[in-house]
mmCIF file of C-alpha atoms in Angstrom:
data_model
loop_
_atom_site.group_PDB
_atom_site.id
_atom_site.type_symbol
_atom_site.label_atom_id
_atom_site.label_comp_id
_atom_site.label_asym_id
_atom_site.label_seq_id
_atom_site.Cartn_x
_atom_site.Cartn_y
_atom_site.Cartn_z
ATOM 1 C CA UNK A 8 -82.288 -45.540 -46.760
ATOM 2 C CA UNK A 9 -78.517 -47.227 -46.468
ATOM 3 C CA UNK A 10 -80.128 -50.182 -48.499
ATOM 4 C CA UNK A 11 -81.472 -48.128 -51.275
ATOM 5 C CA UNK A 12 -78.142 -46.271 -51.398
ATOM 6 C CA UNK A 13 -76.120 -49.725 -51.547
ATOM 7 C CA UNK A 14 -78.606 -51.059 -54.192
ATOM 8 C CA UNK A 15 -78.041 -47.945 -56.311
ATOM 9 C CA UNK A 16 -74.468 -48.086 -56.069
ATOM 10 C CA UNK A 17 -74.244 -51.953 -56.897
ATOM 11 C CA UNK A 18 -76.645 -51.656 -59.784
ATOM 12 C CA UNK A 19 -74.832 -48.846 -61.254
ATOM 13 C CA UNK A 20 -71.401 -50.411 -61.068
ATOM 14 C CA UNK A 21 -72.771 -53.467 -62.455
ATOM 15 C CA UNK A 22 -74.284 -51.768 -65.403
ATOM 16 C CA UNK A 23 -71.463 -49.348 -65.969
ATOM 17 C CA UNK A 24 -68.131 -51.441 -65.802
ATOM 18 C CA UNK A 25 -68.250 -52.136 -69.598
ATOM 19 C CA UNK A 26 -69.319 -48.726 -70.241
ATOM 20 C CA UNK A 27 -66.163 -47.390 -68.728
ATOM 21 C CA UNK A 28 -64.167 -48.648 -71.545
ATOM 22 C CA UNK A 29 -66.345 -46.619 -73.902
ATOM 23 C CA UNK A 30 -66.172 -43.501 -71.746
ATOM 24 C CA UNK A 31 -62.365 -44.140 -71.582
ATOM 25 C CA UNK A 32 -61.985 -44.033 -75.466
ATOM 26 C CA UNK A 33 -64.304 -40.988 -75.589
ATOM 27 C CA UNK A 34 -62.034 -39.100 -73.195
ATOM 28 C CA UNK A 35 -58.811 -40.207 -74.928
ATOM 29 C CA UNK A 36 -60.268 -39.419 -78.155
ATOM 30 C CA UNK A 37 -61.959 -35.821 -77.473
ATOM 31 C CA UNK A 38 -60.331 -33.530 -74.978
ATOM 32 C CA UNK A 39 -63.515 -31.702 -74.343
ATOM 33 C CA UNK A 40 -64.264 -33.199 -71.194
ATOM 34 C CA UNK A 41 -66.900 -30.835 -70.224
ATOM 35 C CA UNK A 42 -69.094 -31.736 -73.251
ATOM 36 C CA UNK A 43 -68.490 -35.573 -72.567
ATOM 37 C CA UNK A 44 -69.483 -35.107 -68.789
ATOM 38 C CA UNK A 45 -72.655 -33.142 -69.853
ATOM 39 C CA UNK A 46 -73.653 -35.787 -72.515
ATOM 40 C CA UNK A 47 -72.910 -38.828 -69.981
ATOM 41 C CA UNK A 48 -75.001 -36.917 -67.409
ATOM 42 C CA UNK A 49 -77.813 -36.417 -69.887
ATOM 43 C CA UNK A 50 -78.017 -40.144 -71.114
ATOM 44 C CA UNK A 51 -77.760 -41.350 -67.676
ATOM 45 C CA UNK A 52 -80.688 -39.204 -66.482
ATOM 46 C CA UNK A 53 -82.668 -40.880 -69.607
ATOM 47 C CA UNK A 54 -81.779 -44.125 -68.588
ATOM 48 C CA UNK A 55 -82.492 -43.622 -64.803
ATOM 49 C CA UNK A 56 -85.903 -41.719 -65.418
ATOM 50 C CA UNK A 57 -86.915 -44.530 -68.098
ATOM 51 C CA UNK A 58 -86.466 -47.084 -65.422
ATOM 52 C CA UNK A 59 -88.269 -45.165 -62.765
ATOM 53 C CA UNK A 60 -91.329 -44.710 -64.929
ATOM 54 C CA UNK A 61 -91.159 -48.576 -66.100
ATOM 55 C CA UNK A 62 -90.860 -49.690 -62.222
ATOM 56 C CA UNK A 63 -93.835 -47.421 -61.176
ATOM 57 C CA UNK A 64 -96.062 -49.082 -64.106
ATOM 58 C CA UNK A 65 -94.820 -52.536 -63.033
ATOM 59 C CA UNK A 66 -95.454 -51.560 -59.369
ATOM 60 C CA UNK A 67 -99.151 -52.398 -60.026
ATOM 61 C CA UNK A 68 -98.646 -55.924 -60.076
ATOM 62 C CA UNK A 69 -100.294 -57.583 -57.100
ATOM 63 C CA UNK A 70 -97.958 -60.508 -56.233
ATOM 64 C CA UNK A 71 -94.237 -59.524 -54.941
ATOM 65 C CA UNK A 72 -92.929 -62.895 -55.884
ATOM 66 C CA UNK A 73 -93.971 -62.123 -59.644
ATOM 67 C CA UNK A 74 -91.887 -59.125 -59.605
ATOM 68 C CA UNK A 75 -89.077 -61.113 -58.232
ATOM 69 C CA UNK A 76 -89.155 -63.006 -61.648
ATOM 70 C CA UNK A 77 -87.587 -59.837 -62.798
ATOM 71 C CA UNK A 78 -84.257 -61.001 -61.100
ATOM 72 C CA UNK A 79 -84.199 -63.749 -63.926
ATOM 73 C CA UNK A 80 -83.056 -60.683 -66.329
ATOM 74 C CA UNK A 81 -79.839 -59.801 -64.890
ATOM 75 C CA UNK A 82 -78.849 -63.413 -64.355
ATOM 76 C CA UNK A 83 -79.548 -64.121 -67.957
ATOM 77 C CA UNK A 84 -77.483 -60.980 -69.054
ATOM 78 C CA UNK A 85 -74.758 -62.111 -66.774
ATOM 79 C CA UNK A 86 -74.601 -65.571 -68.015
ATOM 80 C CA UNK A 87 -74.972 -64.352 -71.767
ATOM 81 C CA UNK A 88 -72.144 -61.986 -71.192
ATOM 82 C CA UNK A 89 -70.002 -64.812 -70.108
ATOM 83 C CA UNK A 90 -70.763 -67.033 -73.129
ATOM 84 C CA UNK A 91 -71.382 -64.797 -76.177
ATOM 85 C CA UNK A 92 -68.958 -62.714 -77.702
ATOM 86 C CA UNK A 93 -70.734 -59.181 -78.174
ATOM 87 C CA UNK A 94 -69.016 -56.699 -80.544
ATOM 88 C CA UNK A 95 -71.321 -53.887 -79.794
ATOM 89 C CA UNK A 96 -68.442 -52.114 -77.987
ATOM 90 C CA UNK A 97 -66.126 -52.349 -81.202
ATOM 91 C CA UNK A 98 -69.242 -50.852 -83.275
ATOM 92 C CA UNK A 99 -69.218 -47.952 -80.802
ATOM 93 C CA UNK A 100 -65.605 -47.377 -80.834
ATOM 94 C CA UNK A 101 -65.602 -46.977 -84.753
ATOM 95 C CA UNK A 102 -68.508 -44.546 -84.209
ATOM 96 C CA UNK A 103 -66.397 -42.542 -81.426
ATOM 97 C CA UNK A 104 -63.013 -42.464 -83.716
ATOM 98 C CA UNK A 105 -64.864 -41.654 -86.851
ATOM 99 C CA UNK A 106 -66.763 -38.373 -85.904
ATOM 100 C CA UNK A 107 -66.291 -35.091 -84.114
ATOM 101 C CA UNK A 108 -69.695 -33.559 -84.311
ATOM 102 C CA UNK A 109 -71.998 -32.857 -81.317
ATOM 103 C CA UNK A 110 -69.925 -34.349 -78.677
ATOM 104 C CA UNK A 111 -72.563 -34.035 -76.045
ATOM 105 C CA UNK A 112 -75.355 -35.545 -78.165
ATOM 106 C CA UNK A 113 -73.267 -38.179 -79.501
ATOM 107 C CA UNK A 114 -72.209 -39.016 -75.969
ATOM 108 C CA UNK A 115 -75.560 -38.919 -74.608
ATOM 109 C CA UNK A 116 -76.649 -41.136 -77.468
ATOM 110 C CA UNK A 117 -73.675 -43.602 -76.884
ATOM 111 C CA UNK A 118 -74.836 -43.728 -73.229
ATOM 112 C CA UNK A 119 -78.363 -44.610 -73.955
ATOM 113 C CA UNK A 120 -77.663 -47.149 -76.727
ATOM 114 C CA UNK A 121 -74.753 -49.112 -75.309
ATOM 115 C CA UNK A 122 -76.163 -49.329 -71.692
ATOM 116 C CA UNK A 123 -80.038 -48.898 -72.385
ATOM 117 C CA UNK A 124 -81.378 -52.425 -72.264
ATOM 118 C CA UNK A 125 -79.066 -53.648 -69.651
ATOM 119 C CA UNK A 126 -79.429 -50.600 -67.194
ATOM 120 C CA UNK A 127 -83.498 -50.557 -67.475
ATOM 121 C CA UNK A 128 -83.255 -54.352 -66.878
ATOM 122 C CA UNK A 129 -81.051 -54.106 -63.796
ATOM 123 C CA UNK A 130 -82.743 -50.888 -62.388
ATOM 124 C CA UNK A 131 -86.544 -51.742 -62.843
ATOM 125 C CA UNK A 132 -86.237 -54.719 -60.231
ATOM 126 C CA UNK A 133 -84.473 -52.517 -57.675
ATOM 127 C CA UNK A 134 -86.779 -49.518 -58.027
ATOM 128 C CA UNK A 135 -90.243 -51.184 -57.959
ATOM 129 C CA UNK A 136 -90.562 -51.262 -54.276
ATOM 130 C CA UNK A 137 -88.893 -47.897 -53.456
ATOM 131 C CA UNK A 138 -90.927 -44.942 -52.218
ATOM 132 C CA UNK A 139 -91.114 -41.765 -54.241
ATOM 133 C CA UNK A 140 -88.760 -40.160 -51.515
ATOM 134 C CA UNK A 141 -86.437 -43.023 -52.149
ATOM 135 C CA UNK A 142 -86.362 -42.358 -55.930
ATOM 136 C CA UNK A 143 -84.885 -39.069 -55.238
ATOM 137 C CA UNK A 144 -82.063 -40.664 -53.181
ATOM 138 C CA UNK A 145 -81.589 -43.445 -56.047
ATOM 139 C CA UNK A 146 -81.305 -40.662 -58.582
ATOM 140 C CA UNK A 147 -78.735 -38.613 -56.508
ATOM 141 C CA UNK A 148 -76.710 -41.710 -55.843
ATOM 142 C CA UNK A 149 -76.529 -42.702 -59.504
ATOM 143 C CA UNK A 150 -75.502 -39.250 -60.635
ATOM 144 C CA UNK A 151 -72.791 -39.220 -57.921
ATOM 145 C CA UNK A 152 -71.844 -42.600 -59.421
ATOM 146 C CA UNK A 153 -71.851 -41.192 -62.736
ATOM 147 C CA UNK A 154 -69.572 -38.364 -61.975
ATOM 148 C CA UNK A 155 -67.290 -40.798 -60.136
ATOM 149 C CA UNK A 156 -67.103 -43.051 -63.050
ATOM 150 C CA UNK A 157 -66.295 -39.836 -65.292
ATOM 151 C CA UNK A 158 -63.494 -39.279 -62.915
ATOM 152 C CA UNK A 159 -62.163 -42.936 -63.020
ATOM 153 C CA UNK A 160 -62.657 -42.860 -66.701
ATOM 154 C CA UNK A 161 -60.481 -39.568 -67.014
ATOM 155 C CA UNK A 162 -57.793 -41.079 -64.953
ATOM 156 C CA UNK A 163 -57.851 -44.518 -66.857
ATOM 157 C CA UNK A 164 -57.490 -42.726 -70.109
ATOM 158 C CA UNK A 165 -54.322 -41.469 -68.988
ATOM 159 C CA UNK A 166 -53.175 -44.845 -67.947
ATOM 160 C CA UNK A 167 -52.511 -47.786 -70.363
ATOM 161 C CA UNK A 168 -52.153 -50.385 -67.724
ATOM 162 C CA UNK A 169 -55.200 -50.004 -65.951
ATOM 163 C CA UNK A 170 -57.224 -49.572 -69.432
ATOM 164 C CA UNK A 171 -55.739 -53.254 -70.376
ATOM 165 C CA UNK A 172 -56.693 -54.742 -67.344
ATOM 166 C CA UNK A 173 -60.428 -53.386 -67.463
ATOM 167 C CA UNK A 174 -60.539 -54.844 -71.225
ATOM 168 C CA UNK A 175 -59.162 -58.360 -70.015
ATOM 169 C CA UNK A 176 -61.449 -58.860 -66.866
ATOM 170 C CA UNK A 177 -64.347 -56.267 -66.824
ATOM 171 C CA UNK A 178 -66.603 -58.815 -68.666
ATOM 172 C CA UNK A 179 -66.063 -61.435 -65.878
ATOM 173 C CA UNK A 180 -66.644 -58.908 -63.088
ATOM 174 C CA UNK A 181 -69.654 -57.369 -64.756
ATOM 175 C CA UNK A 182 -71.265 -60.922 -65.296
ATOM 176 C CA UNK A 183 -70.538 -61.801 -61.667
ATOM 177 C CA UNK A 184 -72.186 -58.812 -60.226
ATOM 178 C CA UNK A 185 -75.233 -59.219 -62.546
ATOM 179 C CA UNK A 186 -75.858 -62.771 -61.429
ATOM 180 C CA UNK A 187 -75.590 -61.859 -57.784
ATOM 181 C CA UNK A 188 -78.003 -59.003 -58.331
ATOM 182 C CA UNK A 189 -80.429 -61.191 -60.084
ATOM 183 C CA UNK A 190 -80.302 -64.000 -57.277
ATOM 184 C CA UNK A 191 -80.691 -61.326 -54.702
ATOM 185 C CA UNK A 192 -83.766 -59.771 -56.521
ATOM 186 C CA UNK A 193 -85.333 -63.295 -56.465
ATOM 187 C CA UNK A 194 -84.621 -63.985 -52.722
ATOM 188 C CA UNK A 195 -85.585 -60.247 -51.720
ATOM 189 C CA UNK A 196 -89.103 -60.487 -53.397
ATOM 190 C CA UNK A 197 -89.729 -64.052 -52.050
ATOM 191 C CA UNK A 198 -89.806 -65.727 -55.507
ATOM 192 C CA UNK A 199 -87.654 -68.682 -54.509
ATOM 193 C CA UNK A 200 -89.569 -69.163 -51.338
ATOM 194 C CA UNK A 201 -92.962 -68.944 -53.392
ATOM 195 C CA UNK A 202 -91.475 -71.891 -55.618
ATOM 196 C CA UNK A 203 -90.042 -74.010 -52.709
ATOM 197 C CA UNK A 204 -93.210 -73.825 -50.709
#
């Protein structure tokens, strides 16, 4: 059970560091923290449940080492993030700063659209071997992480020094976590051992 919690925490952190800046902007722009939190929780729930469904479907693949190939996805995302300048965050910032309608819905949509592909790509390989009981633990852990990130985002929205630090180094930290997570998935599922033998 501890391993499932640790994997959930690491995967949540790795996929949410870059989102934290967007959350900070939301919190600094709109002062309705309750609505932002509800939207954040709704978007996060959509991502987690989608990942769980995809993991269950992929769980029917007979060879475990084949599932380990999914570890290449976070490695690719981590390497790509290091070398490709992605301006998606700038587009999201512009949307946030130009609207005030439906903060809950807007926050949920921003959460899903800015995190969707990355989160699903990271969560699915981790969720494939998890039992139904452990899925509940994963969900609860990730929701707790979502709440923790919300509090961190709220604190950062009030501290310009930390906000600037995340802007400068968040990309590198996120990339490193993605790459390490991908390598872990490759090893855990026996993919590396399969190709060595």
